[in-house]
CSV table of C-alpha atoms in Angstrom, one decimal:
chain,number,residue,atom,x,y,z
A,1,UNK,CA,192.5,-73.7,330.0
A,2,UNK,CA,189.5,-74.7,332.9
A,3,UNK,CA,186.2,-75.2,330.4
A,4,UNK,CA,183.2,-74.2,331.8
A,5,UNK,CA,179.7,-74.8,331.8
A,6,UNK,CA,178.8,-71.9,329.3
A,7,UNK,CA,181.5,-72.9,326.9
A,8,UNK,CA,180.8,-72.4,323.4
A,9,UNK,CA,183.2,-75.6,322.4
A,10,UNK,CA,180.8,-77.4,319.5
A,11,UNK,CA,178.7,-80.0,321.0
A,12,UNK,CA,179.6,-83.6,320.9
A,13,UNK,CA,177.4,-85.6,318.0
A,14,UNK,CA,175.7,-88.7,319.0
A,15,UNK,CA,172.7,-91.3,318.6
A,16,UNK,CA,170.7,-93.6,320.6
A,17,UNK,CA,168.1,-95.8,320.2
A,18,UNK,CA,165.0,-94.5,322.1
A,19,UNK,CA,165.2,-97.2,325.0
A,20,UNK,CA,167.9,-94.9,326.6
A,21,UNK,CA,166.7,-91.8,325.5
A,22,UNK,CA,165.8,-90.3,329.3
A,23,UNK,CA,168.5,-91.9,330.6
A,24,UNK,CA,171.2,-89.9,328.5
A,25,UNK,CA,169.4,-86.4,328.5
A,26,UNK,CA,169.8,-86.8,332.3
A,27,UNK,CA,173.3,-88.0,332.0
A,28,UNK,CA,174.1,-85.5,328.9
A,29,UNK,CA,172.9,-82.2,331.4
A,30,UNK,CA,175.2,-83.5,334.3
A,31,UNK,CA,178.5,-84.1,332.1
A,32,UNK,CA,177.3,-80.6,330.3
A,33,UNK,CA,177.4,-79.3,333.8
A,34,UNK,CA,180.5,-80.8,334.9
A,35,UNK,CA,182.3,-80.6,331.6
A,36,UNK,CA,180.9,-77.8,329.8
A,37,UNK,CA,180.7,-80.1,326.8
A,38,UNK,CA,177.4,-80.8,325.2
A,39,UNK,CA,176.6,-83.6,323.4
A,40,UNK,CA,173.6,-83.1,320.8
A,41,UNK,CA,172.3,-86.6,320.9
A,42,UNK,CA,169.6,-88.3,318.3
A,43,UNK,CA,167.8,-90.8,320.2
A,44,UNK,CA,165.2,-92.9,317.7
A,45,UNK,CA,164.8,-96.1,316.9
A,46,UNK,CA,167.4,-98.7,317.3
A,47,UNK,CA,166.9,-100.3,314.2
A,48,UNK,CA,166.9,-96.3,312.2
A,49,UNK,CA,169.5,-95.7,314.5
A,50,UNK,CA,171.8,-98.5,312.7
A,51,UNK,CA,171.2,-97.6,309.3
A,52,UNK,CA,171.8,-94.3,309.8
A,53,UNK,CA,175.7,-95.5,311.2
A,54,UNK,CA,175.5,-97.7,308.1
A,55,UNK,CA,175.1,-95.4,305.6
A,56,UNK,CA,177.7,-93.1,306.8
A,57,UNK,CA,176.2,-90.7,308.7
A,58,UNK,CA,178.5,-88.3,310.4
A,59,UNK,CA,178.3,-89.0,314.9
A,60,UNK,CA,180.9,-88.9,317.5
A,61,UNK,CA,179.1,-91.6,319.8
A,62,UNK,CA,177.2,-94.2,319.4
A,63,UNK,CA,174.8,-96.0,322.0
A,64,UNK,CA,173.0,-98.6,321.2
A,65,UNK,CA,172.3,-102.8,322.6
A,66,UNK,CA,175.4,-104.5,322.7
A,67,UNK,CA,174.1,-106.8,319.9
A,68,UNK,CA,173.6,-103.9,317.1
A,69,UNK,CA,176.8,-102.5,318.2
A,70,UNK,CA,179.2,-105.9,317.9
A,71,UNK,CA,177.3,-105.4,314.3
A,72,UNK,CA,178.2,-102.1,313.6
A,73,UNK,CA,182.1,-102.9,314.7
A,74,UNK,CA,182.2,-105.6,312.7
A,75,UNK,CA,181.5,-103.3,309.6
A,76,UNK,CA,184.5,-100.9,310.9
A,77,UNK,CA,181.7,-97.9,311.8
A,78,UNK,CA,183.1,-98.4,315.1
A,79,UNK,CA,186.0,-98.8,316.8
A,80,UNK,CA,186.2,-101.8,319.3
A,81,UNK,CA,188.6,-100.7,321.9
A,82,UNK,CA,186.0,-98.1,322.8
A,83,UNK,CA,183.2,-100.2,323.3
A,84,UNK,CA,181.7,-99.2,326.6
A,85,UNK,CA,178.7,-101.3,328.6
A,86,UNK,CA,176.6,-98.6,330.4
A,87,UNK,CA,173.5,-100.4,331.4
A,88,UNK,CA,171.1,-103.8,331.7
A,89,UNK,CA,167.4,-103.2,330.5
A,90,UNK,CA,164.7,-105.3,331.6
A,91,UNK,CA,161.6,-106.1,330.1
A,92,UNK,CA,158.4,-105.3,332.2
A,93,UNK,CA,154.3,-105.5,331.0
A,94,UNK,CA,151.7,-103.0,331.1
A,95,UNK,CA,148.0,-102.5,330.6
A,96,UNK,CA,146.0,-99.2,330.8
A,97,UNK,CA,145.0,-97.7,333.6
A,98,UNK,CA,142.2,-98.6,334.5
A,99,UNK,CA,142.2,-102.1,333.4
A,100,UNK,CA,142.4,-105.6,334.9
A,101,UNK,CA,146.0,-106.2,335.8
A,102,UNK,CA,146.8,-110.0,334.5
A,103,UNK,CA,148.8,-112.5,336.3
A,104,UNK,CA,152.3,-112.4,335.6
A,105,UNK,CA,154.2,-114.3,338.4
A,106,UNK,CA,155.4,-117.1,336.7
A,107,UNK,CA,156.0,-117.9,333.2
A,108,UNK,CA,153.0,-119.8,332.6
A,109,UNK,CA,150.8,-116.9,333.8
A,110,UNK,CA,152.4,-114.8,331.2
A,111,UNK,CA,151.1,-117.3,328.9
A,112,UNK,CA,148.4,-117.5,329.5
A,113,UNK,CA,147.8,-113.7,330.0
A,114,UNK,CA,149.0,-113.5,326.3
A,115,UNK,CA,147.1,-116.2,325.1
A,116,UNK,CA,144.1,-113.9,327.0
A,117,UNK,CA,145.0,-110.5,325.4
A,118,UNK,CA,142.6,-109.6,322.4
A,119,UNK,CA,145.4,-107.5,321.4
A,120,UNK,CA,149.0,-107.0,322.5
A,121,UNK,CA,152.1,-105.3,321.2
A,122,UNK,CA,156.2,-105.4,321.8
A,123,UNK,CA,159.2,-103.2,320.4
A,124,UNK,CA,161.0,-104.3,317.0
A,125,UNK,CA,164.3,-104.0,318.9
A,126,UNK,CA,166.0,-107.3,320.8
A,127,UNK,CA,163.5,-107.5,323.1
A,128,UNK,CA,160.6,-107.3,320.7
A,129,UNK,CA,163.1,-110.6,319.1
A,130,UNK,CA,163.6,-112.2,322.0
A,131,UNK,CA,159.7,-112.4,322.7
A,132,UNK,CA,158.6,-113.4,319.2
A,133,UNK,CA,161.0,-116.5,320.1
A,134,UNK,CA,160.1,-116.8,323.2
A,135,UNK,CA,156.2,-117.1,321.9
A,136,UNK,CA,157.6,-119.6,319.0
A,137,UNK,CA,159.0,-121.7,321.8
A,138,UNK,CA,155.5,-122.0,323.8
A,139,UNK,CA,154.0,-122.8,320.3
A,140,UNK,CA,151.6,-119.9,320.5
A,141,UNK,CA,153.2,-117.5,317.9
A,142,UNK,CA,150.3,-118.4,315.4
A,143,UNK,CA,147.8,-118.7,316.8
A,144,UNK,CA,148.1,-114.7,318.8
A,145,UNK,CA,149.9,-113.4,315.2
A,146,UNK,CA,146.6,-111.7,314.4
A,147,UNK,CA,146.1,-110.2,317.5
A,148,UNK,CA,150.0,-108.3,317.4
A,149,UNK,CA,150.0,-104.4,316.7
A,150,UNK,CA,153.8,-103.6,315.6
A,151,UNK,CA,154.8,-100.2,316.6
A,152,UNK,CA,156.1,-97.9,314.3
A,153,UNK,CA,160.3,-97.3,315.1
A,154,UNK,CA,160.5,-94.5,317.8
A,155,UNK,CA,157.4,-95.1,318.5
A,156,UNK,CA,156.6,-96.6,322.7
A,157,UNK,CA,154.7,-99.6,322.9
A,158,UNK,CA,153.1,-97.6,326.2
A,159,UNK,CA,151.4,-95.4,324.2
A,160,UNK,CA,149.7,-98.0,322.5
A,161,UNK,CA,148.4,-99.2,325.5
A,162,UNK,CA,147.4,-95.7,327.3
A,163,UNK,CA,145.3,-95.2,323.9
A,164,UNK,CA,144.1,-98.4,324.3
A,165,UNK,CA,144.7,-99.4,321.4
A,166,UNK,CA,146.9,-102.4,322.7
A,167,UNK,CA,145.4,-104.6,325.4
A,168,UNK,CA,148.7,-106.2,326.7
A,169,UNK,CA,152.5,-104.5,326.1
A,170,UNK,CA,155.7,-105.6,326.5
A,171,UNK,CA,158.5,-103.1,326.5
A,172,UNK,CA,161.5,-102.4,328.5
A,173,UNK,CA,160.7,-100.7,331.9
A,174,UNK,CA,163.0,-97.7,331.4
A,175,UNK,CA,160.4,-97.0,328.2
A,176,UNK,CA,157.5,-97.9,330.4
A,177,UNK,CA,158.0,-95.4,333.3
A,178,UNK,CA,157.8,-92.2,331.7
A,179,UNK,CA,154.1,-93.3,330.1
A,180,UNK,CA,150.7,-91.7,331.2
A,181,UNK,CA,148.2,-93.7,331.3
A,182,UNK,CA,149.6,-96.7,331.9
A,183,UNK,CA,149.5,-99.3,334.3
A,184,UNK,CA,152.9,-101.4,334.9
A,185,UNK,CA,151.7,-104.4,336.3
A,186,UNK,CA,155.9,-106.1,336.8
A,187,UNK,CA,159.0,-107.1,335.4
A,188,UNK,CA,158.5,-110.7,333.6
A,189,UNK,CA,159.7,-113.4,336.0
A,190,UNK,CA,163.0,-114.3,336.1
A,191,UNK,CA,162.7,-117.7,334.3
A,192,UNK,CA,161.8,-115.7,331.4
A,193,UNK,CA,163.5,-111.9,331.9
A,194,UNK,CA,164.9,-110.4,328.5
A,195,UNK,CA,167.9,-108.2,329.8
A,196,UNK,CA,169.6,-105.5,327.6
A,197,UNK,CA,172.4,-104.5,327.4
A,198,UNK,CA,173.2,-101.2,326.0
A,199,UNK,CA,176.6,-99.5,325.4
A,200,UNK,CA,178.7,-97.2,323.9
A,201,UNK,CA,181.6,-96.6,321.9
A,202,UNK,CA,183.3,-93.7,319.4
A,203,UNK,CA,182.4,-93.9,315.6
A,204,UNK,CA,185.4,-94.9,313.4
A,205,UNK,CA,186.0,-91.5,311.6
A,206,UNK,CA,185.5,-89.5,314.5
A,207,UNK,CA,188.0,-86.5,315.1
A,208,UNK,CA,187.6,-85.9,318.6
A,209,UNK,CA,188.9,-89.0,320.5
A,210,UNK,CA,189.7,-87.5,324.1
A,211,UNK,CA,186.5,-85.6,324.4
A,212,UNK,CA,184.1,-89.2,323.6
A,213,UNK,CA,186.4,-90.9,325.7
A,214,UNK,CA,186.0,-89.0,328.7
A,215,UNK,CA,182.4,-88.7,327.8
A,216,UNK,CA,182.4,-92.6,327.9
A,217,UNK,CA,184.5,-92.6,331.3
A,218,UNK,CA,182.0,-90.5,332.5
A,219,UNK,CA,179.2,-92.3,331.2
A,220,UNK,CA,180.3,-95.5,332.5
A,221,UNK,CA,181.4,-93.9,336.2
A,222,UNK,CA,179.8,-94.3,340.0
A,223,UNK,CA,179.1,-90.6,339.4
A,224,UNK,CA,176.2,-92.2,336.6
A,225,UNK,CA,175.0,-94.9,338.4
A,226,UNK,CA,172.1,-92.8,340.4
A,227,UNK,CA,170.6,-92.0,337.2
A,228,UNK,CA,170.8,-95.2,335.4
A,229,UNK,CA,168.7,-96.3,338.4
A,230,UNK,CA,166.1,-93.9,338.4
A,231,UNK,CA,165.7,-94.4,334.6
A,232,UNK,CA,164.6,-97.8,335.3
A,233,UNK,CA,168.1,-99.4,334.7
A,234,UNK,CA,170.9,-101.5,336.2
A,235,UNK,CA,174.8,-99.9,335.9
A,236,UNK,CA,176.8,-102.6,333.7
């Protein structure tokens, strides 16, 4: 029997990090229109999402950064044979709208911009961890530590920049493009660009494997590529 967009089939239940929230909203709407299968997707901080999966909360599908997914697979929470890469996402730099944008055209320019910023912030996810390592490699981690404002999990760095609580913000481009009150200076230069790959997989206890497989196939298909680009990401 063909399922229409007015189907009463129970929604699949998923969880993702905030970085893919807007993309998944667009993809889930498109998937419902085509299949009649709704997906109830909770988008929270990536660390919190992983903790909820680890704690045994019931989900059908999980979408997180690939390093987090690998840990959940190793712990037996996700099915390795269902792992599907979705998008690659890079980091951009933002300042409050109306303020002077720093030069970020090279690695050295970014280092000088960081040193000059009265306050700065980056996410608590994998891109933030990579930035922290970069600052350590530059030898400036201790110098800038008192000026770093940590965004609470699930709170966009861009919102802190928009409110004037942070002068220089680093976050994935996909998360910055929907924030009002900021100017996106541009992506990090290629020499220091931090690219996060987001993947999806079904949970080990999922009782609706065929339905989740169909969803994963759609999210990885060429039909989803335009939405991924609209949301500031590159198809995997």
